[in-house]
Amino acid sequence: MKKLFLTIVILFFSISVVSAQTLTDKIDAVADSVMANTNLPGMIISVVCGDFTYEKARGYADVMNQQPMTLGKTYRIGSVTKTFTITALLQLVDEGKLKLDDPISKFFPDFPNGDNITVRMLANMTSGIYNFTETEEFNDTLENRPLKKWTEEDALELAIKYPPYFAPGTDFHYSNTNTIMIGMIIEKLTGNSLADEINKRIIAPLGLKNTVIPTNQYIPGDYSHGYNAGDSLVLPYDDNTTKYDPSWAGAAGDIISNIEDIKVYIKALGSGSMISKEMQNERLKWAASLMGGQMGYGLGIFKVRDNYYGHNGGIPGFTNLSVYSPEKNCSVIVMYNVQISNLSPDRLALRIIDIMNGQ
């Protein structure tokens, strides 16, 4: 009987090892294919699902000096920043400082149609407010004055020069202006800078030692360079690492972090541990169904596949997708150190999720 028990244990262990190895081989295959069939400078992949962990870096963090990409490199997380900002907002709702259905006129008395736009609409991108980063003026400034220091007021003044996309609450349009305004609301309510509030409410409690809100164009720590290659990855790349002052992204996209910190953060985000259960339920009310129903957008968060929650991020030089499934206790993070229109880490991340789901 004892011998039979040991045989079963050994057999189970062998199957588990083979299964983990199979998953590793499949992820290796799709990641290697991306590297082999593109001129992608570098990538980092982190997959943590229960007892299974896959973490590898490929390519170069610094192409010119042929410095290999490594797992510890810091990088700009782009719009994953939105999840930090809106988490801080939802904490303030939990504290009774405001309500999600408060009109924004409460905070911006002169904003056009502010009585009919709610805080919730800012957070779930249904406000209709114009995205200032889609304007010619913004793109001209980014091109010709990349180190301009932007203020939140700069962004708002630019946005309200353009008509809204639609009447409040009637449609969905992703707009960085929305999250910039949420950052301003947080500052109005607390009397502190958004950076101080995010540090106090999220970064410090989670022990995120490599996550910073920058004050200039430089990336601290052992960082990856970030590149732009137009519409195709043709050498030589344009090194964007310190080309732009990230103040324009602000509450919508300026945070710098690394894989180790984002693993911790994305699990806290997806599980709802930073806010009340009630607020997490509000957060996960999907205001929009995108990608043919494959994606839903809630309060500064989206879901993909079978309830993986998180966000993607794109900022000159860097793109990533970072998601977590509470049901599967599984996080998937993919970072590319390039921003290019036809090569997205989202595709690779979704393929990895499919692999983890046995597809």
Tab-separated table of C-alpha atoms in Angstrom:
chain	number	residue	atom	x	y	z
A	1	MET	CA	0.000	0.000	0.000
A	2	LYS	CA	2.832	2.360	0.930
A	3	LYS	CA	4.621	1.504	-2.322
A	4	LEU	CA	1.438	2.233	-4.296
A	5	PHE	CA	1.070	5.595	-2.530
A	6	LEU	CA	4.659	6.538	-3.359
A	7	THR	CA	4.124	5.502	-6.980
A	8	ILE	CA	1.053	7.757	-7.228
A	9	VAL	CA	2.935	10.685	-5.662
A	10	ILE	CA	5.870	10.230	-8.026
A	11	LEU	CA	3.533	9.932	-11.007
A	12	PHE	CA	1.635	13.090	-9.975
A	13	PHE	CA	4.899	14.971	-9.502
A	14	SER	CA	6.119	13.848	-12.925
A	15	ILE	CA	2.885	14.971	-14.594
A	16	SER	CA	3.115	18.360	-12.855
A	17	VAL	CA	6.689	18.850	-14.010
A	18	VAL	CA	5.842	17.837	-17.565
A	19	SER	CA	2.842	20.185	-17.550
A	20	ALA	CA	4.931	23.116	-16.321
A	21	GLN	CA	7.614	22.315	-18.871
A	22	THR	CA	5.013	22.166	-21.629
A	23	LEU	CA	3.697	25.586	-20.644
A	24	THR	CA	7.241	26.958	-20.576
A	25	ASP	CA	7.978	25.508	-24.003
A	26	LYS	CA	4.807	26.970	-25.488
A	27	ILE	CA	5.429	30.448	-24.077
A	28	ASP	CA	9.046	30.245	-25.239
A	29	ALA	CA	7.857	29.359	-28.722
A	30	VAL	CA	5.488	32.298	-29.153
A	31	ALA	CA	7.888	34.795	-27.536
A	32	ASP	CA	10.820	33.566	-29.621
A	33	SER	CA	8.651	33.850	-32.723
A	34	VAL	CA	7.956	37.528	-31.978
A	35	MET	CA	11.665	38.216	-31.546
A	36	ALA	CA	12.604	36.236	-34.658
A	37	ASN	CA	10.013	37.795	-36.959
A	38	THR	CA	10.326	41.426	-35.902
A	39	ASN	CA	13.084	43.847	-35.042
A	40	LEU	CA	11.688	44.261	-31.534
A	41	PRO	CA	14.483	45.698	-29.370
A	42	GLY	CA	13.568	43.849	-26.183
A	43	MET	CA	10.807	42.348	-24.086
A	44	ILE	CA	10.076	41.160	-20.562
A	45	ILE	CA	7.474	38.506	-19.783
A	46	SER	CA	6.194	37.596	-16.331
A	47	VAL	CA	3.585	34.883	-15.827
A	48	VAL	CA	2.750	33.824	-12.269
A	49	CYS	CA	-0.129	31.346	-12.026
A	50	GLY	CA	-0.372	29.484	-8.731
A	51	ASP	CA	2.812	27.432	-8.433
A	52	PHE	CA	3.820	28.066	-12.035
A	53	THR	CA	6.191	30.932	-12.764
A	54	TYR	CA	7.612	31.992	-16.104
A	55	GLU	CA	9.825	35.084	-16.181
A	56	LYS	CA	12.243	35.848	-18.971
A	57	ALA	CA	13.794	38.873	-20.644
A	58	ARG	CA	14.810	38.898	-24.301
A	59	GLY	CA	16.660	41.251	-26.604
A	60	TYR	CA	18.302	44.490	-25.598
A	61	ALA	CA	17.603	47.158	-23.016
A	62	ASP	CA	20.122	49.377	-24.806
A	63	VAL	CA	20.446	48.597	-28.509
A	64	MET	CA	23.364	50.911	-29.253
A	65	ASN	CA	25.524	49.431	-26.505
A	66	GLN	CA	24.156	45.886	-26.933
A	67	GLN	CA	23.136	45.754	-23.275
A	68	PRO	CA	20.863	42.738	-22.698
A	69	MET	CA	17.361	43.200	-21.347
A	70	THR	CA	17.019	41.870	-17.784
A	71	LEU	CA	14.037	41.263	-15.515
A	72	GLY	CA	14.904	44.072	-13.111
A	73	LYS	CA	14.835	46.923	-15.616
A	74	THR	CA	12.587	49.870	-14.815
A	75	TYR	CA	10.328	51.194	-17.579
A	76	ARG	CA	7.490	53.637	-18.184
A	77	ILE	CA	4.145	51.897	-17.574
A	78	GLY	CA	2.062	54.418	-19.536
A	79	SER	CA	-1.687	54.127	-19.026
A	80	VAL	CA	-1.401	51.485	-16.315
A	81	THR	CA	-0.925	54.725	-14.328
A	82	LYS	CA	-4.666	55.318	-14.760
A	83	THR	CA	-5.379	52.375	-12.478
A	84	PHE	CA	-3.277	53.987	-9.721
A	85	THR	CA	-5.060	57.321	-10.091
A	86	ILE	CA	-8.546	55.849	-10.093
A	87	THR	CA	-7.737	53.523	-7.205
A	88	ALA	CA	-6.885	56.637	-5.168
A	89	LEU	CA	-10.195	58.181	-6.296
A	90	LEU	CA	-12.180	55.104	-5.227
A	91	GLN	CA	-10.475	55.159	-1.837
A	92	LEU	CA	-11.736	58.726	-1.422
A	93	VAL	CA	-15.237	57.559	-2.334
A	94	ASP	CA	-14.896	54.849	0.331
A	95	GLU	CA	-13.936	57.587	2.780
A	96	GLY	CA	-17.049	59.591	1.941
A	97	LYS	CA	-15.140	62.499	0.391
A	98	LEU	CA	-17.201	62.346	-2.828
A	99	LYS	CA	-19.624	60.168	-4.749
A	100	LEU	CA	-19.108	58.556	-8.130
A	101	ASP	CA	-22.272	60.181	-9.428
A	102	ASP	CA	-21.313	63.687	-8.309
A	103	PRO	CA	-21.405	66.092	-11.280
A	104	ILE	CA	-17.984	67.412	-12.211
A	105	SER	CA	-19.347	70.950	-11.912
A	106	LYS	CA	-18.813	70.416	-8.180
A	107	PHE	CA	-15.072	70.502	-8.883
A	108	PHE	CA	-14.929	72.414	-12.179
A	109	PRO	CA	-17.724	75.040	-11.973
A	110	ASP	CA	-16.979	76.514	-15.400
A	111	PHE	CA	-16.502	73.288	-17.336
A	112	PRO	CA	-18.862	73.039	-20.345
A	113	ASN	CA	-21.906	70.874	-19.572
A	114	GLY	CA	-20.329	69.988	-16.220
A	115	ASP	CA	-23.724	69.506	-14.544
A	116	ASN	CA	-24.403	66.527	-16.814
A	117	ILE	CA	-21.006	64.850	-16.622
A	118	THR	CA	-20.307	62.717	-13.536
A	119	VAL	CA	-17.098	61.552	-11.881
A	120	ARG	CA	-18.083	58.016	-12.883
A	121	MET	CA	-18.169	59.077	-16.530
A	122	LEU	CA	-14.623	60.402	-16.246
A	123	ALA	CA	-13.461	57.091	-14.797
A	124	ASN	CA	-15.191	54.816	-17.321
A	125	MET	CA	-14.499	56.989	-20.372
A	126	THR	CA	-18.133	57.810	-21.167
A	127	SER	CA	-17.909	61.571	-20.535
A	128	GLY	CA	-17.474	62.489	-24.199
A	129	ILE	CA	-14.745	64.999	-23.250
A	130	TYR	CA	-12.197	65.446	-26.009
A	131	ASN	CA	-8.856	63.708	-25.637
A	132	PHE	CA	-6.235	66.465	-25.619
A	133	THR	CA	-3.553	64.041	-26.860
A	134	GLU	CA	-5.516	63.606	-30.104
A	135	THR	CA	-5.234	67.285	-31.006
A	136	GLU	CA	-2.911	68.767	-33.599
A	137	GLU	CA	-1.670	71.260	-31.028
A	138	PHE	CA	-0.556	68.508	-28.672
A	139	ASN	CA	1.225	66.532	-31.369
A	140	ASP	CA	2.902	69.684	-32.653
A	141	THR	CA	4.173	70.458	-29.151
A	142	LEU	CA	5.388	66.886	-28.634
A	143	GLU	CA	7.233	67.061	-31.941
A	144	ASN	CA	8.763	70.517	-31.634
A	145	ARG	CA	8.948	71.110	-27.870
A	146	PRO	CA	9.260	67.623	-26.393
A	147	LEU	CA	10.606	68.875	-23.052
A	148	LYS	CA	7.714	71.265	-22.420
A	149	LYS	CA	6.456	71.138	-18.832
A	150	TRP	CA	2.727	70.513	-19.044
A	151	THR	CA	0.218	71.465	-16.372
A	152	GLU	CA	-3.217	69.938	-15.885
A	153	GLU	CA	-4.678	73.293	-16.891
A	154	ASP	CA	-2.788	73.095	-20.204
A	155	ALA	CA	-4.488	69.797	-20.955
A	156	LEU	CA	-7.963	71.044	-20.014
A	157	GLU	CA	-7.652	74.265	-21.990
A	158	LEU	CA	-6.705	72.244	-25.042
A	159	ALA	CA	-9.494	69.701	-24.577
A	160	ILE	CA	-12.332	72.208	-24.249
A	161	LYS	CA	-11.336	73.923	-27.495
A	162	TYR	CA	-12.847	70.894	-29.228
A	163	PRO	CA	-16.477	69.742	-29.200
A	164	PRO	CA	-17.320	66.628	-27.161
A	165	TYR	CA	-17.403	63.308	-28.954
A	166	PHE	CA	-20.988	62.641	-27.804
A	167	ALA	CA	-23.504	63.563	-25.110
A	168	PRO	CA	-22.386	62.489	-21.616
A	169	GLY	CA	-23.040	58.844	-20.829
A	170	THR	CA	-24.222	57.864	-24.306
A	171	ASP	CA	-21.059	56.263	-25.724
A	172	PHE	CA	-17.424	55.375	-25.022
A	173	HIS	CA	-14.255	57.163	-26.106
A	174	TYR	CA	-10.904	56.671	-24.433
A	175	SER	CA	-9.643	60.082	-23.355
A	176	ASN	CA	-6.564	60.980	-21.322
A	177	THR	CA	-8.314	64.225	-20.387
A	178	ASN	CA	-10.718	62.245	-18.186
A	179	THR	CA	-7.961	60.880	-15.977
A	180	ILE	CA	-6.104	64.185	-15.831
A	181	MET	CA	-9.309	65.659	-14.397
A	182	ILE	CA	-9.609	62.842	-11.864
A	183	GLY	CA	-6.082	63.657	-10.702
A	184	MET	CA	-7.143	67.265	-10.241
A	185	ILE	CA	-10.197	66.185	-8.230
A	186	ILE	CA	-7.976	64.150	-5.918
A	187	GLU	CA	-5.762	67.189	-5.360
A	188	LYS	CA	-8.764	69.455	-4.724
A	189	LEU	CA	-10.211	67.046	-2.155
A	190	THR	CA	-7.005	66.256	-0.272
A	191	GLY	CA	-5.022	69.487	-0.572
A	192	ASN	CA	-2.033	67.347	-1.544
A	193	SER	CA	-0.313	66.610	-4.826
A	194	LEU	CA	-1.479	63.553	-6.722
A	195	ALA	CA	2.035	62.131	-6.409
A	196	ASP	CA	1.908	62.407	-2.614
A	197	GLU	CA	-1.509	60.758	-2.476
A	198	ILE	CA	-0.498	57.841	-4.717
A	199	ASN	CA	2.699	57.350	-2.747
A	200	LYS	CA	0.825	57.402	0.563
A	201	ARG	CA	-2.167	55.321	-0.522
A	202	ILE	CA	-0.647	52.764	-2.901
A	203	ILE	CA	3.117	52.756	-3.397
A	204	ALA	CA	4.137	52.755	0.285
A	205	PRO	CA	1.461	50.323	1.596
A	206	LEU	CA	2.278	47.780	-1.129
A	207	GLY	CA	6.031	48.186	-0.641
A	208	LEU	CA	6.659	49.131	-4.265
A	209	LYS	CA	10.346	50.009	-4.034
A	210	ASN	CA	10.946	50.629	-7.743
A	211	THR	CA	7.786	52.593	-8.558
A	212	VAL	CA	8.156	56.346	-8.922
A	213	ILE	CA	6.269	59.338	-10.238
A	214	PRO	CA	8.847	61.299	-12.247
A	215	THR	CA	9.469	65.031	-12.109
A	216	ASN	CA	11.603	65.188	-15.259
A	217	GLN	CA	12.448	63.198	-18.374
A	218	TYR	CA	14.873	60.806	-16.708
A	219	ILE	CA	14.216	57.214	-15.627
A	220	PRO	CA	15.812	56.291	-12.303
A	221	GLY	CA	17.443	53.010	-11.418
A	222	ASP	CA	18.599	50.257	-13.715
A	223	TYR	CA	16.360	51.203	-16.621
A	224	SER	CA	15.566	50.000	-20.089
A	225	HIS	CA	15.894	52.411	-22.984
A	226	GLY	CA	12.684	53.025	-24.903
A	227	TYR	CA	12.440	53.299	-28.676
A	228	ASN	CA	10.229	54.473	-31.504
A	229	ALA	CA	10.460	53.054	-34.983
A	230	GLY	CA	7.608	54.730	-36.827
A	231	ASP	CA	5.212	52.273	-38.430
A	232	SER	CA	7.781	49.522	-38.882
A	233	LEU	CA	10.708	48.262	-36.881
A	234	VAL	CA	13.453	49.452	-39.194
A	235	LEU	CA	16.887	50.249	-37.839
A	236	PRO	CA	18.127	52.631	-36.626
A	237	TYR	CA	15.607	53.170	-33.869
A	238	ASP	CA	14.789	56.567	-32.418
A	239	ASP	CA	15.812	56.452	-28.737
A	240	ASN	CA	12.963	58.125	-26.816
A	241	THR	CA	14.230	57.338	-23.325
A	242	THR	CA	14.756	60.960	-22.281
A	243	LYS	CA	13.339	62.735	-25.315
A	244	TYR	CA	9.996	63.786	-23.774
A	245	ASP	CA	9.037	65.324	-20.465
A	246	PRO	CA	6.297	62.997	-19.156
A	247	SER	CA	4.385	65.804	-17.428
A	248	TRP	CA	1.881	65.751	-20.313
A	249	ALA	CA	0.894	62.208	-19.294
A	250	GLY	CA	0.516	63.047	-15.597
A	251	ALA	CA	-2.329	61.207	-13.863
A	252	ALA	CA	-3.021	59.338	-17.100
A	253	GLY	CA	0.378	57.836	-17.779
A	254	ASP	CA	3.573	59.066	-16.124
A	255	ILE	CA	4.516	56.315	-13.619
A	256	ILE	CA	7.770	54.345	-13.845
A	257	SER	CA	8.032	50.842	-12.371
A	258	ASN	CA	9.437	47.363	-12.949
A	259	ILE	CA	8.140	43.811	-13.246
A	260	GLU	CA	8.712	42.932	-9.586
A	261	ASP	CA	6.549	45.837	-8.394
A	262	ILE	CA	3.888	45.471	-11.070
A	263	LYS	CA	3.384	41.806	-10.111
A	264	VAL	CA	2.508	42.928	-6.591
A	265	TYR	CA	0.414	45.866	-7.742
A	266	ILE	CA	-1.589	44.115	-10.462
A	267	LYS	CA	-2.610	41.362	-8.018
A	268	ALA	CA	-3.808	43.976	-5.519
A	269	LEU	CA	-5.656	45.793	-8.303
A	270	GLY	CA	-7.350	42.719	-9.733
A	271	SER	CA	-8.320	41.271	-6.369
A	272	GLY	CA	-9.699	44.602	-5.140
A	273	SER	CA	-7.627	44.536	-1.947
A	274	MET	CA	-6.951	48.290	-2.012
A	275	ILE	CA	-10.608	49.323	-1.896
A	276	SER	CA	-13.833	48.081	-0.335
A	277	LYS	CA	-15.763	45.201	-1.853
A	278	GLU	CA	-18.514	47.659	-2.744
A	279	MET	CA	-16.085	49.873	-4.632
A	280	GLN	CA	-14.570	46.880	-6.445
A	281	ASN	CA	-18.065	45.907	-7.563
A	282	GLU	CA	-18.566	49.447	-8.871
A	283	ARG	CA	-15.187	49.353	-10.558
A	284	LEU	CA	-16.052	46.176	-12.413
A	285	LYS	CA	-19.288	47.479	-13.912
A	286	TRP	CA	-18.408	47.395	-17.580
A	287	ALA	CA	-19.443	50.593	-19.334
A	288	ALA	CA	-18.215	49.436	-22.705
A	289	SER	CA	-17.822	46.158	-24.571
A	290	LEU	CA	-14.865	46.327	-26.918
A	291	MET	CA	-13.006	44.076	-29.357
A	292	GLY	CA	-16.189	42.234	-30.291
A	293	GLY	CA	-17.021	41.524	-26.664
A	294	GLN	CA	-13.559	40.239	-25.787
A	295	MET	CA	-12.843	43.283	-23.616
A	296	GLY	CA	-14.831	45.369	-21.148
A	297	TYR	CA	-13.926	48.778	-19.720
A	298	GLY	CA	-14.895	49.732	-16.169
A	299	LEU	CA	-13.627	52.411	-13.778
A	300	GLY	CA	-10.058	52.836	-14.985
A	301	ILE	CA	-9.667	49.105	-15.499
A	302	PHE	CA	-10.469	46.597	-18.197
A	303	LYS	CA	-11.040	42.871	-18.436
A	304	VAL	CA	-9.824	40.520	-21.138
A	305	ARG	CA	-10.529	36.867	-21.764
A	306	ASP	CA	-12.106	35.162	-18.746
A	307	ASN	CA	-11.890	37.939	-16.179
A	308	TYR	CA	-8.278	39.005	-16.294
A	309	TYR	CA	-8.337	42.545	-14.894
A	310	GLY	CA	-5.811	45.299	-15.500
A	311	HIS	CA	-4.773	47.759	-18.166
A	312	ASN	CA	-2.371	48.279	-21.011
A	313	GLY	CA	-0.032	51.203	-21.415
A	314	GLY	CA	1.649	53.003	-24.272
A	315	ILE	CA	3.950	55.995	-23.991
A	316	PRO	CA	6.786	57.003	-26.322
A	317	GLY	CA	9.362	54.231	-26.027
A	318	PHE	CA	7.334	51.658	-24.085
A	319	THR	CA	4.223	49.477	-24.265
A	320	ASN	CA	2.863	46.848	-21.886
A	321	LEU	CA	-0.158	44.816	-20.876
A	322	SER	CA	-0.516	43.946	-17.175
A	323	VAL	CA	-3.466	41.829	-15.972
A	324	TYR	CA	-4.476	39.535	-13.112
A	325	SER	CA	-7.220	36.918	-12.722
A	326	PRO	CA	-8.471	36.530	-9.121
A	327	GLU	CA	-10.275	33.325	-10.093
A	328	LYS	CA	-7.121	31.685	-11.422
A	329	ASN	CA	-4.641	33.538	-9.163
A	330	CYS	CA	-2.740	34.296	-12.346
A	331	SER	CA	-0.883	37.417	-13.478
A	332	VAL	CA	0.383	38.036	-16.997
A	333	ILE	CA	2.656	40.992	-17.766
A	334	VAL	CA	4.339	41.682	-21.086
A	335	MET	CA	6.524	44.741	-21.734
A	336	TYR	CA	8.120	45.878	-25.004
A	337	ASN	CA	10.653	48.702	-25.007
A	338	VAL	CA	9.220	50.194	-28.156
A	339	GLN	CA	6.040	51.988	-29.158
A	340	ILE	CA	4.903	51.128	-32.633
A	341	SER	CA	1.444	51.031	-34.170
A	342	ASN	CA	1.545	47.508	-35.617
A	343	LEU	CA	3.331	45.584	-32.849
A	344	SER	CA	1.547	45.366	-29.515
A	345	PRO	CA	2.421	43.344	-26.389
A	346	ASP	CA	-1.333	42.902	-25.961
A	347	ARG	CA	-1.357	40.226	-28.656
A	348	LEU	CA	1.426	38.227	-27.053
A	349	ALA	CA	-0.124	38.591	-23.589
A	350	LEU	CA	-3.501	37.350	-24.842
A	351	ARG	CA	-1.828	34.403	-26.553
A	352	ILE	CA	-0.079	33.549	-23.274
A	353	ILE	CA	-3.423	33.674	-21.449
A	354	ASP	CA	-4.817	31.258	-24.038
A	355	ILE	CA	-1.844	28.958	-23.463
A	356	MET	CA	-2.460	29.052	-19.709
A	357	ASN	CA	-6.096	28.169	-20.445
A	358	GLY	CA	-4.987	25.110	-22.407
A	359	GLN	CA	-5.705	26.537	-25.852
